Amino acid sequence: MIKAIEILQKPRLQLLQLIESLDIHLLNEVPAGFNNNIAWNLGHIVAAQQGVCYLRAGLPMRISQDLYELYKPGSRPEKFISEAEIKEISGLLTTTLEQLEQDYTEGLFSNYTPWTTRYGVEINNIGDAISFLPFHDGLHHGYVLAQRRALFGRQL
């Protein structure tokens, strides 16, 4: 599982590079045909990881409840996401994985509650949850790429 967590780091770092040159207003803009924006997708990646790993194991999340509520599954952008918030989310994209690795190594996820994702994937334990994260992250990474293309056209 440690390797699976390490594998998640690289695409998240690439996502951060992808957005570093984008203006705060572009990160908040909802492109035509989408119901969210780049900033929301970044926050959602963090929030979903917390829900899939920590909440399902009956553990306290490693992010604030307020942040979770803004980006949890089923949410949509509710407000302009400030530069400070983007910076916080950007940091959480990597630090939450480091914390997950530490918590996994310490065996904190022993009371995991099985569930089935909206995609029909059965998640029975933390190992399954961690194995599911690259699919979920990849889905939202793809949305960010598509939104970026929609905002800038083909010149990127």
Short mmCIF file of C-alpha atoms in Angstrom, two decimals:
data_model
loop_
_atom_site.label_atom_id
_atom_site.label_comp_id
_atom_site.label_asym_id
_atom_site.label_seq_id
_atom_site.Cartn_x
_atom_site.Cartn_y
_atom_site.Cartn_z
CA MET A 1 0.00 0.00 0.00
CA ILE A 2 2.87 2.38 0.61
CA LYS A 3 3.77 2.13 -3.10
CA ALA A 4 0.16 2.95 -4.03
CA ILE A 5 0.32 6.10 -1.92
CA GLU A 6 3.66 7.05 -3.49
CA ILE A 7 2.12 6.61 -6.93
CA LEU A 8 -0.60 9.12 -6.02
CA GLN A 9 2.01 11.80 -5.23
CA LYS A 10 3.39 12.17 -8.79
CA PRO A 11 0.13 13.05 -10.55
CA ARG A 12 -0.81 15.41 -7.73
CA LEU A 13 2.53 17.20 -8.09
CA GLN A 14 1.96 17.37 -11.84
CA LEU A 15 -1.49 18.88 -11.19
CA LEU A 16 0.12 21.57 -9.06
CA GLN A 17 2.57 22.39 -11.87
CA LEU A 18 -0.33 22.49 -14.31
CA ILE A 19 -2.16 25.18 -12.35
CA GLU A 20 0.74 27.28 -11.05
CA SER A 21 0.59 29.70 -13.99
CA LEU A 22 -3.20 30.07 -13.89
CA ASP A 23 -4.79 33.26 -12.62
CA ILE A 24 -7.03 32.94 -9.55
CA HIS A 25 -10.03 34.01 -11.62
CA LEU A 26 -9.42 31.24 -14.16
CA LEU A 27 -9.13 28.69 -11.36
CA ASN A 28 -12.59 29.81 -10.21
CA GLU A 29 -14.24 30.07 -13.61
CA VAL A 30 -16.71 27.33 -14.49
CA PRO A 31 -16.14 26.62 -18.19
CA ALA A 32 -19.13 26.13 -20.49
CA GLY A 33 -20.41 22.56 -20.25
CA PHE A 34 -19.04 21.97 -16.72
CA ASN A 35 -20.69 22.31 -13.31
CA ASN A 36 -17.50 22.99 -11.35
CA ASN A 37 -14.09 24.58 -11.80
CA ILE A 38 -10.40 23.75 -11.47
CA ALA A 39 -10.17 25.03 -7.90
CA TRP A 40 -13.13 22.91 -6.83
CA ASN A 41 -11.61 19.78 -8.41
CA LEU A 42 -8.41 20.26 -6.41
CA GLY A 43 -10.35 20.63 -3.17
CA HIS A 44 -12.53 17.67 -4.06
CA ILE A 45 -9.53 15.38 -4.54
CA VAL A 46 -8.45 16.20 -0.98
CA ALA A 47 -11.94 15.94 0.53
CA ALA A 48 -12.79 12.67 -1.21
CA GLN A 49 -9.56 11.07 0.03
CA GLN A 50 -10.49 12.06 3.58
CA GLY A 51 -13.99 10.63 3.24
CA VAL A 52 -12.91 7.40 1.56
CA CYS A 53 -10.09 6.73 4.01
CA TYR A 54 -10.82 8.41 7.33
CA LEU A 55 -14.59 8.84 7.64
CA ARG A 56 -15.24 5.29 6.45
CA ALA A 57 -12.83 4.06 9.13
CA GLY A 58 -14.54 6.11 11.85
CA LEU A 59 -11.47 8.31 12.23
CA PRO A 60 -11.22 12.10 12.44
CA MET A 61 -10.31 13.70 9.14
CA ARG A 62 -6.96 15.44 8.72
CA ILE A 63 -8.70 18.49 7.21
CA SER A 64 -11.28 20.84 8.70
CA GLN A 65 -14.95 19.94 8.57
CA ASP A 66 -15.59 23.24 6.76
CA LEU A 67 -13.15 22.34 3.99
CA TYR A 68 -14.67 18.88 3.70
CA GLU A 69 -18.19 20.32 3.41
CA LEU A 70 -17.15 22.67 0.59
CA TYR A 71 -15.61 19.92 -1.54
CA LYS A 72 -17.23 16.63 -0.51
CA PRO A 73 -18.89 14.38 -3.10
CA GLY A 74 -22.10 15.95 -4.33
CA SER A 75 -20.96 19.51 -3.65
CA ARG A 76 -20.39 22.26 -6.22
CA PRO A 77 -18.45 25.52 -6.08
CA GLU A 78 -20.36 27.77 -3.69
CA LYS A 79 -18.10 30.80 -3.59
CA PHE A 80 -14.98 32.39 -5.02
CA ILE A 81 -12.00 30.37 -3.79
CA SER A 82 -9.30 32.78 -2.64
CA GLU A 83 -5.57 32.55 -3.28
CA ALA A 84 -5.06 31.66 0.39
CA GLU A 85 -7.54 28.79 0.08
CA ILE A 86 -5.89 27.59 -3.14
CA LYS A 87 -2.54 27.63 -1.37
CA GLU A 88 -3.98 25.62 1.53
CA ILE A 89 -5.55 23.05 -0.81
CA SER A 90 -2.34 22.83 -2.85
CA GLY A 91 -0.41 21.97 0.30
CA LEU A 92 -3.02 19.45 1.37
CA LEU A 93 -2.75 17.61 -1.95
CA THR A 94 0.62 16.29 -0.79
CA THR A 95 0.56 16.50 3.00
CA THR A 96 -2.63 14.47 3.28
CA LEU A 97 -0.92 11.64 1.39
CA GLU A 98 2.08 11.82 3.71
CA GLN A 99 -0.30 11.65 6.68
CA LEU A 100 -2.21 8.77 5.10
CA GLU A 101 1.01 6.81 4.72
CA GLN A 102 1.94 7.44 8.35
CA ASP A 103 -1.53 6.54 9.61
CA TYR A 104 -1.61 3.40 7.46
CA THR A 105 1.81 2.33 8.76
CA GLU A 106 0.59 2.85 12.32
CA GLY A 107 -2.44 0.61 11.65
CA LEU A 108 -5.09 3.22 12.42
CA PHE A 109 -7.62 1.95 9.87
CA SER A 110 -8.67 -1.28 11.61
CA ASN A 111 -12.38 -0.38 11.88
CA TYR A 112 -13.05 0.27 8.20
CA THR A 113 -16.74 0.08 7.19
CA PRO A 114 -17.26 -1.65 3.81
CA TRP A 115 -19.21 0.21 1.12
CA THR A 116 -19.79 0.28 -2.64
CA THR A 117 -18.83 3.32 -4.72
CA ARG A 118 -21.18 4.93 -7.22
CA TYR A 119 -19.10 3.11 -9.87
CA GLY A 120 -19.98 -0.27 -8.39
CA VAL A 121 -16.58 -0.86 -6.80
CA GLU A 122 -16.74 -2.70 -3.47
CA ILE A 123 -14.40 -1.17 -0.90
CA ASN A 124 -13.98 -3.56 2.02
CA ASN A 125 -10.92 -2.20 3.82
CA ILE A 126 -8.31 0.56 3.75
CA GLY A 127 -6.25 -1.34 1.19
CA ASP A 128 -9.19 -1.32 -1.22
CA ALA A 129 -9.76 2.36 -0.45
CA ILE A 130 -6.17 3.31 -1.22
CA SER A 131 -6.30 1.21 -4.39
CA PHE A 132 -9.43 3.14 -5.46
CA LEU A 133 -7.87 6.59 -5.00
CA PRO A 134 -5.81 6.64 -8.25
CA PHE A 135 -9.00 6.07 -10.25
CA HIS A 136 -10.76 8.90 -8.44
CA ASP A 137 -7.78 11.28 -8.61
CA GLY A 138 -7.32 10.43 -12.30
CA LEU A 139 -10.94 11.21 -13.05
CA HIS A 140 -10.63 14.69 -11.54
CA HIS A 141 -7.18 15.22 -13.05
CA GLY A 142 -8.87 14.65 -16.40
CA TYR A 143 -11.55 17.20 -15.56
CA VAL A 144 -8.86 19.75 -14.71
CA LEU A 145 -7.14 19.12 -18.05
CA ALA A 146 -10.45 19.43 -19.92
CA GLN A 147 -11.39 22.60 -18.04
CA ARG A 148 -8.00 24.13 -18.71
CA ARG A 149 -8.39 23.33 -22.41
CA ALA A 150 -11.92 24.78 -22.41
CA LEU A 151 -10.63 28.01 -20.84
CA PHE A 152 -7.64 28.42 -23.15
CA GLY A 153 -8.48 26.55 -26.31
CA ARG A 154 -5.95 24.37 -28.12
CA GLN A 155 -2.91 26.65 -27.67
CA LEU A 156 -1.91 24.87 -24.42
#
